[in-house]
PDB file of C-alpha atoms in Angstrom:
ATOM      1  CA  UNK A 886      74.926  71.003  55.972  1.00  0.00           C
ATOM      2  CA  UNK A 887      76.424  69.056  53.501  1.00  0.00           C
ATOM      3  CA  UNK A 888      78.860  72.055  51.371  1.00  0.00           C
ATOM      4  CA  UNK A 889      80.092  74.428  54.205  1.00  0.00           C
ATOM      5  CA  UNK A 890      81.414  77.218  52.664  1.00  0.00           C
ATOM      6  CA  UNK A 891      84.601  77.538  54.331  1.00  0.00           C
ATOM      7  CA  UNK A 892      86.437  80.817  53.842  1.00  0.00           C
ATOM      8  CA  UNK A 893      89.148  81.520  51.240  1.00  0.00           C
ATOM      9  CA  UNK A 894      92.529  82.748  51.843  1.00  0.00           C
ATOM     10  CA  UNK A 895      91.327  86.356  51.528  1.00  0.00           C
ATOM     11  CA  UNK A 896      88.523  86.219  53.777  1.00  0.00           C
ATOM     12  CA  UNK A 897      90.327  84.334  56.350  1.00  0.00           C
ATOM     13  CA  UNK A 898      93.347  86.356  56.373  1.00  0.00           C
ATOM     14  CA  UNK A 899      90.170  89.188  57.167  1.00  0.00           C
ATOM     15  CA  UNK A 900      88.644  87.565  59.800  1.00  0.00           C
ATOM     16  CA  UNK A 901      91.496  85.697  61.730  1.00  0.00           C
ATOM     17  CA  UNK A 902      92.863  89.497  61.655  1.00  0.00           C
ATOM     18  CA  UNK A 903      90.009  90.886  63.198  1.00  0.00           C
ATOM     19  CA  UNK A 904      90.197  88.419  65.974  1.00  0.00           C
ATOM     20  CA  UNK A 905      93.272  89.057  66.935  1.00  0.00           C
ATOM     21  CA  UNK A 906      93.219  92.529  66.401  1.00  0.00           C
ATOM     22  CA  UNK A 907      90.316  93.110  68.848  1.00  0.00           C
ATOM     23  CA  UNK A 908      92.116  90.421  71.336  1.00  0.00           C
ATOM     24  CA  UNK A 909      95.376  92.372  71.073  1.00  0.00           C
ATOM     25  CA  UNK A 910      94.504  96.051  70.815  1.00  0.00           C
ATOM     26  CA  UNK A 911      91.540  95.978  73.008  1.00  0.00           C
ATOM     27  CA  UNK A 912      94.428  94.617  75.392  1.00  0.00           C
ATOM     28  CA  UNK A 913      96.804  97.302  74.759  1.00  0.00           C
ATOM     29  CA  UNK A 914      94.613 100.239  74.971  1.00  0.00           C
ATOM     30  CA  UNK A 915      92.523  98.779  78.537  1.00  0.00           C
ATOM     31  CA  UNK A 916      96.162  98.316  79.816  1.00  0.00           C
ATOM     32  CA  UNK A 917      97.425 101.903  78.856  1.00  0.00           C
ATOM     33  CA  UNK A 918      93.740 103.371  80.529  1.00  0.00           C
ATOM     34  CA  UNK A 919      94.787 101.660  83.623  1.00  0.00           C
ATOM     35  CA  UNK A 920      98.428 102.627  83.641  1.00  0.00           C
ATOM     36  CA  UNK A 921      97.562 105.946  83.026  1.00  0.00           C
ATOM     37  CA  UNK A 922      93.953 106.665  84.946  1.00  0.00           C
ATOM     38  CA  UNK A 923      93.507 103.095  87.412  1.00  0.00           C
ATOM     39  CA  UNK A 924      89.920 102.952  85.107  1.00  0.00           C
ATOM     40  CA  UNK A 925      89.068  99.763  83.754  1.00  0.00           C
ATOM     41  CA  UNK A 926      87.328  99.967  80.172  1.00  0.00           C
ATOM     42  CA  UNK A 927      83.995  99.590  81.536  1.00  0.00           C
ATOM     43  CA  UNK A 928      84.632 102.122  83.976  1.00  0.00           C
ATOM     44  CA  UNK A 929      85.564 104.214  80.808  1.00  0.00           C
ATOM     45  CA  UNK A 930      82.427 103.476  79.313  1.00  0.00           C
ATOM     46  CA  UNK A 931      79.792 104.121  81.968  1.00  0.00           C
ATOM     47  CA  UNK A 932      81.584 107.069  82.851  1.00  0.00           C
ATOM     48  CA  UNK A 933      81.980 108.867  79.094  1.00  0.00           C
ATOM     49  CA  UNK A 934      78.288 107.234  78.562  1.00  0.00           C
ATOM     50  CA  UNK A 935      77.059 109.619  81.191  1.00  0.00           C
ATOM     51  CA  UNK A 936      79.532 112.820  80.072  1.00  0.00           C
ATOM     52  CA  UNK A 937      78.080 112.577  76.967  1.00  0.00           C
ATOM     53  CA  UNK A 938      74.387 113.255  77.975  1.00  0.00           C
ATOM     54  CA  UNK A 939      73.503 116.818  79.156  1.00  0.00           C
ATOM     55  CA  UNK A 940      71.194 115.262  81.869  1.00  0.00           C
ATOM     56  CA  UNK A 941      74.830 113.544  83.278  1.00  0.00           C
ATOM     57  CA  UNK A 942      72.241 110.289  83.617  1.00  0.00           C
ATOM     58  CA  UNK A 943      71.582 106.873  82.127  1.00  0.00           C
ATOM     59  CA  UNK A 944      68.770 104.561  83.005  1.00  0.00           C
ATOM     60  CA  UNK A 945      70.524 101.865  84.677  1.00  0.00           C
ATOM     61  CA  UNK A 946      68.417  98.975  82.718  1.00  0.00           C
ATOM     62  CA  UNK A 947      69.399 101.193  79.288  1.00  0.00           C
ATOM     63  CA  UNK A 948      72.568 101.572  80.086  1.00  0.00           C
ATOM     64  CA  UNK A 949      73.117  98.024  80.590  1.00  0.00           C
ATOM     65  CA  UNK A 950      71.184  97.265  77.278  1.00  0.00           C
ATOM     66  CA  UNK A 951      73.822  99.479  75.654  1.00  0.00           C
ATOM     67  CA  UNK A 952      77.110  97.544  77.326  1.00  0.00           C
ATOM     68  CA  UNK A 953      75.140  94.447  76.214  1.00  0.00           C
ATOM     69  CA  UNK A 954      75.550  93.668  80.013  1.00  0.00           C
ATOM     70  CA  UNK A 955      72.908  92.242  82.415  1.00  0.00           C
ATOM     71  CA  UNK A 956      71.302  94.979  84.378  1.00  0.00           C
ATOM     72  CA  UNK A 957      72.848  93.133  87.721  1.00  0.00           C
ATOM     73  CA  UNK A 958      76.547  92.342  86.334  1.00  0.00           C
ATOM     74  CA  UNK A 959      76.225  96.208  85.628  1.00  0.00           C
ATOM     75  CA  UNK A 960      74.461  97.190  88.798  1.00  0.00           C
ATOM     76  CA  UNK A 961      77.298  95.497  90.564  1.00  0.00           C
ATOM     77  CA  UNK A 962      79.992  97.021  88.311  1.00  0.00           C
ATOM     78  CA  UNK A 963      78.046 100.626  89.329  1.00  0.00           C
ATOM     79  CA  UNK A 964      78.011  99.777  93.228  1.00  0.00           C
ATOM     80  CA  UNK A 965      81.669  99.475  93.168  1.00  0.00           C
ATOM     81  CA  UNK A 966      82.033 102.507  91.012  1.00  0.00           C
ATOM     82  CA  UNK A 967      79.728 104.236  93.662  1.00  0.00           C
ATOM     83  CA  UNK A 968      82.379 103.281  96.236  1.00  0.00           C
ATOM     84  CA  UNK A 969      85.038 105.099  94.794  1.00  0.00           C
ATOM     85  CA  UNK A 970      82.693 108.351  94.545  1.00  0.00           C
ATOM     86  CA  UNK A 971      82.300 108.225  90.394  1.00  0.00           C
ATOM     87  CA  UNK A 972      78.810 107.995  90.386  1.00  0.00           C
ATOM     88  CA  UNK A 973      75.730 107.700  92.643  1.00  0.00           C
ATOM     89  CA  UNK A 974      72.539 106.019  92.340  1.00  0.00           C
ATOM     90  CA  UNK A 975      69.006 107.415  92.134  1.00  0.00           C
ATOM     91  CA  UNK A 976      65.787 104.876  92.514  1.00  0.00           C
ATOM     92  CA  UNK A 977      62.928 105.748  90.941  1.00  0.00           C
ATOM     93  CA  UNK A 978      60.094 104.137  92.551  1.00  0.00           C
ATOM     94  CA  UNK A 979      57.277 106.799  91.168  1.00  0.00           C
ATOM     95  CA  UNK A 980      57.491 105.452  87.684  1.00  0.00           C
ATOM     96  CA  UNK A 981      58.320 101.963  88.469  1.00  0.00           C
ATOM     97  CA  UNK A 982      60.992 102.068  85.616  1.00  0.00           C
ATOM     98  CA  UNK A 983      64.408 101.262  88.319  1.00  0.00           C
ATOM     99  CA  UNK A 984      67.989 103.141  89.186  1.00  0.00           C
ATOM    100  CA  UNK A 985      69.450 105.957  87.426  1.00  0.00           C
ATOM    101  CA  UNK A 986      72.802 106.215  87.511  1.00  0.00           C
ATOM    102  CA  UNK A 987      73.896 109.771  87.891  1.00  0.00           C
ATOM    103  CA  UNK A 988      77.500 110.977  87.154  1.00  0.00           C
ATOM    104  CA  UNK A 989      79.057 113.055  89.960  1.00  0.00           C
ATOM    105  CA  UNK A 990      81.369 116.094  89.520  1.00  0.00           C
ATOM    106  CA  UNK A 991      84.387 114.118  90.521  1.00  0.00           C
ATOM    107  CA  UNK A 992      83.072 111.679  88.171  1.00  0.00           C
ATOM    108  CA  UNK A 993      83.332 114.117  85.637  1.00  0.00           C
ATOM    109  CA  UNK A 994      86.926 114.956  86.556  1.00  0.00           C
ATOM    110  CA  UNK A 995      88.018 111.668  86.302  1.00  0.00           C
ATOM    111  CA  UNK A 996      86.783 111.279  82.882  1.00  0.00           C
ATOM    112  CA  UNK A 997      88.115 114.720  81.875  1.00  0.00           C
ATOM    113  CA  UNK A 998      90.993 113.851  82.951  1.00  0.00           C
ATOM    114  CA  UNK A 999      91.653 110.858  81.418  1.00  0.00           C
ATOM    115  CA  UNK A1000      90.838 111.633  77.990  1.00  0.00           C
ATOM    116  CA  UNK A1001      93.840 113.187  76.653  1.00  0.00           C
ATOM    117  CA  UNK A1002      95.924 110.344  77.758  1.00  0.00           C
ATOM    118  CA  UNK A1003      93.223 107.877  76.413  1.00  0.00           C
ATOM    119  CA  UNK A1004      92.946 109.338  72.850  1.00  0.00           C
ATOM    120  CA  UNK A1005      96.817 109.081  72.704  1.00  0.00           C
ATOM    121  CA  UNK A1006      96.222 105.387  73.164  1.00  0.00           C
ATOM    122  CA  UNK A1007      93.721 104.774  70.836  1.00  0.00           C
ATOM    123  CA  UNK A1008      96.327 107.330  68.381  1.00  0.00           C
ATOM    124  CA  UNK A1009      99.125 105.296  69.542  1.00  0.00           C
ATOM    125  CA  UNK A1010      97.413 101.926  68.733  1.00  0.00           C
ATOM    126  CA  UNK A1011      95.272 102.420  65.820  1.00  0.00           C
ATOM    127  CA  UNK A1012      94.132 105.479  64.567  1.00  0.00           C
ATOM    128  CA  UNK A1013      97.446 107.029  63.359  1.00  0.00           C
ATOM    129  CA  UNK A1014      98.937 103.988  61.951  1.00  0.00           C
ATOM    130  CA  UNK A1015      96.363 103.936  59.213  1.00  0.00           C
ATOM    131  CA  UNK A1016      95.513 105.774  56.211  1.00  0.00           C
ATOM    132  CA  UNK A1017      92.775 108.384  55.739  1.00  0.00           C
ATOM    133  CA  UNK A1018      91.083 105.426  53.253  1.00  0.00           C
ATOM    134  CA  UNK A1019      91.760 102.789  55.643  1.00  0.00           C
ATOM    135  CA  UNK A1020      89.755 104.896  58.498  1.00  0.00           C
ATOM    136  CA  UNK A1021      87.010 105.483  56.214  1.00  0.00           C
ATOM    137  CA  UNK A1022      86.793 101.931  54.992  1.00  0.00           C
ATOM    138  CA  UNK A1023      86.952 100.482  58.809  1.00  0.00           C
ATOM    139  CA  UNK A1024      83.809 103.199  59.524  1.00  0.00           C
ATOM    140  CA  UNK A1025      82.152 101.794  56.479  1.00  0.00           C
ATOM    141  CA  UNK A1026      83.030  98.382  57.738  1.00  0.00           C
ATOM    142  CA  UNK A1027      81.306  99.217  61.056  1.00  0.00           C
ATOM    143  CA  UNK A1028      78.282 101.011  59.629  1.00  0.00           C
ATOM    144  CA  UNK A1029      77.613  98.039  57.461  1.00  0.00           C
ATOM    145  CA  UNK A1030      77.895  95.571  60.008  1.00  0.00           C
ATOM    146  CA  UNK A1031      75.900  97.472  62.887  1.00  0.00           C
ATOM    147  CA  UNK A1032      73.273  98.216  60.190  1.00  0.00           C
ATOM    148  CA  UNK A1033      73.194  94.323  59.018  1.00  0.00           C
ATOM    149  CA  UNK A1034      72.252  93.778  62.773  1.00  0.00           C
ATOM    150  CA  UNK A1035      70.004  96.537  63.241  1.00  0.00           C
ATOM    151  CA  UNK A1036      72.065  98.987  65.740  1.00  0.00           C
ATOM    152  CA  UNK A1037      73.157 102.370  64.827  1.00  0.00           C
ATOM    153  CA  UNK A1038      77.280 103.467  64.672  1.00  0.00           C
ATOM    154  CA  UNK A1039      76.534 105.516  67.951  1.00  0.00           C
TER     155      UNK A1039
ATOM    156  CA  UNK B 501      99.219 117.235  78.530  1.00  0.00           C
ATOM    157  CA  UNK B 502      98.237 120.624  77.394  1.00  0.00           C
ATOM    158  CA  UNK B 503      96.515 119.977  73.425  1.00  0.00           C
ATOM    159  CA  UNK B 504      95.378 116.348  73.744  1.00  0.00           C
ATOM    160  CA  UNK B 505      95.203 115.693  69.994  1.00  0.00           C
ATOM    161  CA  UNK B 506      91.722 114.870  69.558  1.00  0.00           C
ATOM    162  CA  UNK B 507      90.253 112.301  66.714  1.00  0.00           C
ATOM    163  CA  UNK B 508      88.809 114.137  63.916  1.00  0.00           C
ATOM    164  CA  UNK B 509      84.909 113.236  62.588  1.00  0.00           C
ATOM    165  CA  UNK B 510      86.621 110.951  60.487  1.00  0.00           C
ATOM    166  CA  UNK B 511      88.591 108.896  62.851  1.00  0.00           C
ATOM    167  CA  UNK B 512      85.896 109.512  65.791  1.00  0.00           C
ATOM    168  CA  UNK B 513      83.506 107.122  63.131  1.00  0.00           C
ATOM    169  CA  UNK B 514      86.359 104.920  62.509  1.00  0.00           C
ATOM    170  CA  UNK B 515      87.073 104.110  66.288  1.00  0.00           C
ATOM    171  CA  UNK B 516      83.673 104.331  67.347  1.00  0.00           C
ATOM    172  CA  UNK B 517      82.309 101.885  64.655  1.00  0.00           C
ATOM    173  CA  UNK B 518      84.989  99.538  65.635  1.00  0.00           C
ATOM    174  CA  UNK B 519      84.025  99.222  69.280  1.00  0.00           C
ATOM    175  CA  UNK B 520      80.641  99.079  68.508  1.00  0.00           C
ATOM    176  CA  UNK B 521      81.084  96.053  65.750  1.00  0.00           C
ATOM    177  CA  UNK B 522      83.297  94.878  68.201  1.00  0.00           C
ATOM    178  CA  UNK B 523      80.674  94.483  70.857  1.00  0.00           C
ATOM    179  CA  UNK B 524      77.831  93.607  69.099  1.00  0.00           C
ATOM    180  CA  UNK B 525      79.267  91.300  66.277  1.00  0.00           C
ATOM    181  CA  UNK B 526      81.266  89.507  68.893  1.00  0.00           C
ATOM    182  CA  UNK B 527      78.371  88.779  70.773  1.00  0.00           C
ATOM    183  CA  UNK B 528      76.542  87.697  67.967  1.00  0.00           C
ATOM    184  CA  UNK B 529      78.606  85.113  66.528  1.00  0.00           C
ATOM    185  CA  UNK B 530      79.020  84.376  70.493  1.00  0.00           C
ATOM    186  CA  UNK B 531      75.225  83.624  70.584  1.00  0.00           C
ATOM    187  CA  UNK B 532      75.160  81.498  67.204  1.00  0.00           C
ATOM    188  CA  UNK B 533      77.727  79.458  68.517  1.00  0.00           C
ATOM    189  CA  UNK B 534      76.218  78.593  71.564  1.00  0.00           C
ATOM    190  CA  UNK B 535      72.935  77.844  70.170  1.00  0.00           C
ATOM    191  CA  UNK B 536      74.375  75.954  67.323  1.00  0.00           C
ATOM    192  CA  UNK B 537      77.055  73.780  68.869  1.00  0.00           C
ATOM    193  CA  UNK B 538      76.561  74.074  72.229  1.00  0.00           C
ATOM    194  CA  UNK B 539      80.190  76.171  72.661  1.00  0.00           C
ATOM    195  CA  UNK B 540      81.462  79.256  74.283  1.00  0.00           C
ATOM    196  CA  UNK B 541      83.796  81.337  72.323  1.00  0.00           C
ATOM    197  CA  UNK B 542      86.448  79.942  74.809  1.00  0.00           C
ATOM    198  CA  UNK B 543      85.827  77.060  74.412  1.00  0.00           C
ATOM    199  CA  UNK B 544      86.123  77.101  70.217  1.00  0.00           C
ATOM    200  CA  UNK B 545      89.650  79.203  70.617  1.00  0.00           C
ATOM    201  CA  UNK B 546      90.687  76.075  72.610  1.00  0.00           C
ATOM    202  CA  UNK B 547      89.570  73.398  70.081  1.00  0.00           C
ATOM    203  CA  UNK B 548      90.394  75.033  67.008  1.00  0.00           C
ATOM    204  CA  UNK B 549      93.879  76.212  68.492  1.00  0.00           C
ATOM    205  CA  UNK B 550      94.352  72.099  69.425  1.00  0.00           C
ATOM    206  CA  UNK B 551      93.136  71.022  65.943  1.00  0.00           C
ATOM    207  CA  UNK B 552      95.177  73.006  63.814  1.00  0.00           C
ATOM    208  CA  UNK B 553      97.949  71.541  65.275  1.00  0.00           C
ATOM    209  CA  UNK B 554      99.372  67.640  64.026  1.00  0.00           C
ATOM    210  CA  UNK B 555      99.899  66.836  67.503  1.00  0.00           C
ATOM    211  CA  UNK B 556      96.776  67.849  68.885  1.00  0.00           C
ATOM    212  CA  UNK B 557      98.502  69.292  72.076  1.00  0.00           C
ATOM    213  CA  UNK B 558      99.298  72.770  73.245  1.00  0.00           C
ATOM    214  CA  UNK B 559     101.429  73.571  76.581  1.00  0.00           C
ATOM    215  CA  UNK B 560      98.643  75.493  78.863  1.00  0.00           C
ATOM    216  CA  UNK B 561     101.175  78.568  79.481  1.00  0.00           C
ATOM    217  CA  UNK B 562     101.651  78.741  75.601  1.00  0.00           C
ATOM    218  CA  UNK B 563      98.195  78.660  75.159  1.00  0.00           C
ATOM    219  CA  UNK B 564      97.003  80.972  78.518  1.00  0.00           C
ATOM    220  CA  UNK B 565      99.563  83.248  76.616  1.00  0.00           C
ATOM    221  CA  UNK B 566      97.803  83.048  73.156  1.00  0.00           C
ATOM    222  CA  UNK B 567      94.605  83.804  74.377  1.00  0.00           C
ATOM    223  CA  UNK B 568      95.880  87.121  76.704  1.00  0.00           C
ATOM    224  CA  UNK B 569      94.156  84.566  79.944  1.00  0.00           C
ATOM    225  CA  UNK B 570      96.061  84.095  82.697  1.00  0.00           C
ATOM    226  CA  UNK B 571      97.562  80.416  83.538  1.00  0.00           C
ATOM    227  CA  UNK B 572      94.774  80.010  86.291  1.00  0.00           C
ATOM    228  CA  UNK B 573      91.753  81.111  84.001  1.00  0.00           C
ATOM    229  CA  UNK B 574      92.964  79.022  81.392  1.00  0.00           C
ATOM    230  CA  UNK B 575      93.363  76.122  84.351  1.00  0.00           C
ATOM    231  CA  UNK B 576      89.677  76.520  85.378  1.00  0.00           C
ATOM    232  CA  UNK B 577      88.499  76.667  81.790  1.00  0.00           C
ATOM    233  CA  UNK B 578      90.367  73.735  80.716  1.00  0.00           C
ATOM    234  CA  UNK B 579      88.855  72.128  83.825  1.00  0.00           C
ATOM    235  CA  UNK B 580      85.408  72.397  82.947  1.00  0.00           C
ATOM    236  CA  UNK B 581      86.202  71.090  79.222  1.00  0.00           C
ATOM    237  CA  UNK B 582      87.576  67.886  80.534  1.00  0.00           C
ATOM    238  CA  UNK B 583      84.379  67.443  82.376  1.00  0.00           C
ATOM    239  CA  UNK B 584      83.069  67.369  79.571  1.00  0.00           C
ATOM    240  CA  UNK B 585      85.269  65.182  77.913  1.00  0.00           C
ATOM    241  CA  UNK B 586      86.626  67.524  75.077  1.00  0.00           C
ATOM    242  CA  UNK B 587      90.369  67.599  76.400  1.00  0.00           C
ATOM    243  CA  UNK B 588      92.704  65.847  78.637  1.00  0.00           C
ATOM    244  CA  UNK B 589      95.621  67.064  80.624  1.00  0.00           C
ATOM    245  CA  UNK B 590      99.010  65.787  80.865  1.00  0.00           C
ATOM    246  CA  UNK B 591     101.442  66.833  83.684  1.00  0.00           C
ATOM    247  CA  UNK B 592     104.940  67.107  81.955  1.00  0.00           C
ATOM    248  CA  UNK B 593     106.963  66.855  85.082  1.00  0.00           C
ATOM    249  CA  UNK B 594     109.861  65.959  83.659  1.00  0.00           C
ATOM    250  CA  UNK B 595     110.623  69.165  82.065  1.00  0.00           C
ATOM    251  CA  UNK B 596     108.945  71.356  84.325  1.00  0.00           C
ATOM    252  CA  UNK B 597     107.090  73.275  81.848  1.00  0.00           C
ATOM    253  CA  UNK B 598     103.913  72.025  82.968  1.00  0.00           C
ATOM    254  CA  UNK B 599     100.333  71.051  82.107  1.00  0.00           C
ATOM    255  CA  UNK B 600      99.618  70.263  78.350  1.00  0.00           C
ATOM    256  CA  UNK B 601      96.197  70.272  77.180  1.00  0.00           C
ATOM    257  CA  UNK B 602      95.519  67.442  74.399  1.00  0.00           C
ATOM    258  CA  UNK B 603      92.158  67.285  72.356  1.00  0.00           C
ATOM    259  CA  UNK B 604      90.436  63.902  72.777  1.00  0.00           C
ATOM    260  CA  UNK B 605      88.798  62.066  69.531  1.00  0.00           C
ATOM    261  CA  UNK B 606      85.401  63.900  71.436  1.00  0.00           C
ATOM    262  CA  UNK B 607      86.694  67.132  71.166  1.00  0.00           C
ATOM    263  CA  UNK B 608      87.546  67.044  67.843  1.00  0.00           C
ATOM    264  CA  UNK B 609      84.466  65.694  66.685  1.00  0.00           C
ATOM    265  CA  UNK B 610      82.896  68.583  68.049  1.00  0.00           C
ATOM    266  CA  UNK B 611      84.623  71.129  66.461  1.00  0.00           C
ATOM    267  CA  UNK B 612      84.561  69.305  63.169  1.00  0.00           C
ATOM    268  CA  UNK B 613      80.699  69.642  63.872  1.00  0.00           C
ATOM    269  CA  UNK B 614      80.965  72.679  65.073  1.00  0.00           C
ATOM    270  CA  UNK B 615      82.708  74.498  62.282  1.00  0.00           C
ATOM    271  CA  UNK B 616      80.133  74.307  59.519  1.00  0.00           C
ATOM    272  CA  UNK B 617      77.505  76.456  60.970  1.00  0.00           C
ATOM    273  CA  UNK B 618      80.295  78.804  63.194  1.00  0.00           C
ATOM    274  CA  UNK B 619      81.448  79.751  59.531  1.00  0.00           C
ATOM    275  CA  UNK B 620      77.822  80.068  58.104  1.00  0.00           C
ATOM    276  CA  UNK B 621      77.609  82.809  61.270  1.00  0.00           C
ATOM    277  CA  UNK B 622      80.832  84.503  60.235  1.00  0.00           C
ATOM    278  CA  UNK B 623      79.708  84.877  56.528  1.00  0.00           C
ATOM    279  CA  UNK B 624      76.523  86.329  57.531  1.00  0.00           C
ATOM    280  CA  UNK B 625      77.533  88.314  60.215  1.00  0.00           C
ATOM    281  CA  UNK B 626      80.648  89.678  58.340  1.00  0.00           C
ATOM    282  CA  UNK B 627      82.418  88.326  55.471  1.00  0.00           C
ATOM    283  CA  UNK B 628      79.369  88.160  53.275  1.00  0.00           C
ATOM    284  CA  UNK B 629      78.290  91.942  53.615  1.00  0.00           C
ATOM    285  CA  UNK B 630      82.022  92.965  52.996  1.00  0.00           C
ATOM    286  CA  UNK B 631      83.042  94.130  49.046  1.00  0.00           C
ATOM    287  CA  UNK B 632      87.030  92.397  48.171  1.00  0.00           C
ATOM    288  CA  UNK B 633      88.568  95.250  48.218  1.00  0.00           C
ATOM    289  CA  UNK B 634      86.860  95.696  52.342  1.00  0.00           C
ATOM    290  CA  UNK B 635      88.400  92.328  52.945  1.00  0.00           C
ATOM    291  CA  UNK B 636      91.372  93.484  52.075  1.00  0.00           C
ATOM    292  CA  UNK B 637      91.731  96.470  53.643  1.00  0.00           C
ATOM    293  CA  UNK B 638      90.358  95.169  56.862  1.00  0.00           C
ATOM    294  CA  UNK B 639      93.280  92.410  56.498  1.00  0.00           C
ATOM    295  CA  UNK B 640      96.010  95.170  56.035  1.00  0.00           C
ATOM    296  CA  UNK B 641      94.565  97.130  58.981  1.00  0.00           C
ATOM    297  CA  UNK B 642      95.139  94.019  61.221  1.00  0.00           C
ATOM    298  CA  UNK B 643      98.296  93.310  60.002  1.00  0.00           C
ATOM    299  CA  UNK B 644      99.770  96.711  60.792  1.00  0.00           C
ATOM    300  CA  UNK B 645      97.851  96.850  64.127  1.00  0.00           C
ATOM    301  CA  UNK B 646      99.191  93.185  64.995  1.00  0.00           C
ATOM    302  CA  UNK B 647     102.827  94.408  63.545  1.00  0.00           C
ATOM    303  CA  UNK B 648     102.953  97.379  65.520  1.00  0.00           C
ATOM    304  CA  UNK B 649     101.797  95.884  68.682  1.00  0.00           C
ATOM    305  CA  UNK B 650     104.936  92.925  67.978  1.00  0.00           C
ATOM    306  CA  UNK B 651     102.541  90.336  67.027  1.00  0.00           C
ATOM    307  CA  UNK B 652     101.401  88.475  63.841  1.00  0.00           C
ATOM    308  CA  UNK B 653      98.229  87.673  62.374  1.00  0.00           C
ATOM    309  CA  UNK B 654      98.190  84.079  63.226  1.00  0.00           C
TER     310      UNK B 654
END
């Protein structure tokens, strides 16, 4: 590669702030969930991942797909969750297709209960330090850059 | 907490598209990088933090405490990148401040071959599908993220 195009002053200032941005925030705001609930983020996100579906279930393989995690880094991460009574595991041998995880009532309380304090967080940290343009351009920032690799916003 | 101030549509998008660009442009660039150049993420925050830098040298506390690692992650990593000949370590015992990690003529050449196609992944993953004014705006919403949270963009 003989010209790389190295990044101007303006784009760098954009991406070395986005890396240390996500470094520090995501920081912040999985130290505040801790603080304020003992859940790690990826206890966060199985657990809201599964309050969000009616069924209160996730295909473990899916799920993991999702989390961009290995099915056994998250089938470990889901055994220890098990353990603390969050979530329980279903096998489904008839179809062949693996575990379901299944989100139990206390489960459930644990997320509802550590949403409020969560949202403050994420308030705190991000959301009400910017404008109403800047939160539409970061969404339009996101949409762009999920759609450029072929994943949807949600 | 009796009226949790939930996010809006608007923000919802905004916070939701971050943490999914976060995930899944992170671990794109992660996987260019690696097929590229050979490097983990890690591993180019620790070369490009000792290249930009005259003396080629950062204290490993300093550096543990750049990258939010703790001193004995940092160790291990730093461990494995002397295996492979890309750093040294010096004990500064005299000052009891202890280890400093120094990039060896091997490790620069690597980032230095390295870079090129890292920043080809950058533009195409982000920079190039952003608009100026984007740039810009996602530069000011690091900058008061990094300001409020006591830290700056470098």
């Amino acid at each position: 590669m003989p010209n790389p195009r190295w990044l101007n002053e303006r784009e760098y200032r954009a991406w070395l702030g986005y890396r240390r941005m996500r470094l520090l925030l995501d920081a912040q705001i999985a130290r505040d969930l801790q603080r304020d609930s003992g859940l790690s983020e990826a206890d966060y996100d199985v657990l809201s991942a599964l309050s969000a579906r009616e069924s209160r279930r996730w295909r473990l393989q899916e799920l993991a797909d999702r989390m961009l995690w290995s099915k056994s880094r998250l089938s470990r991460h889901v055994s220890r969750m098990e353990e603390r009574g969050l979530v329980t595991r279903q096998e489904c041998a008839d179809d062949g297709r693996g575990a379901v995880i299944v989100l139990t009532a206390q489960g459930l309380d644990a997320i509802v209960q550590a949403a409020p304090d969560h949202v403050e967080s994420v308030r705190a940290h991000l959301i009400d330090l910017l404008t109403q343009e800047q939160l539409d351009t970061l969404g339009d920032i996101a949409e762009t850059v999920l759609h450029h690799l072929g994943a949807a916003i949600q």
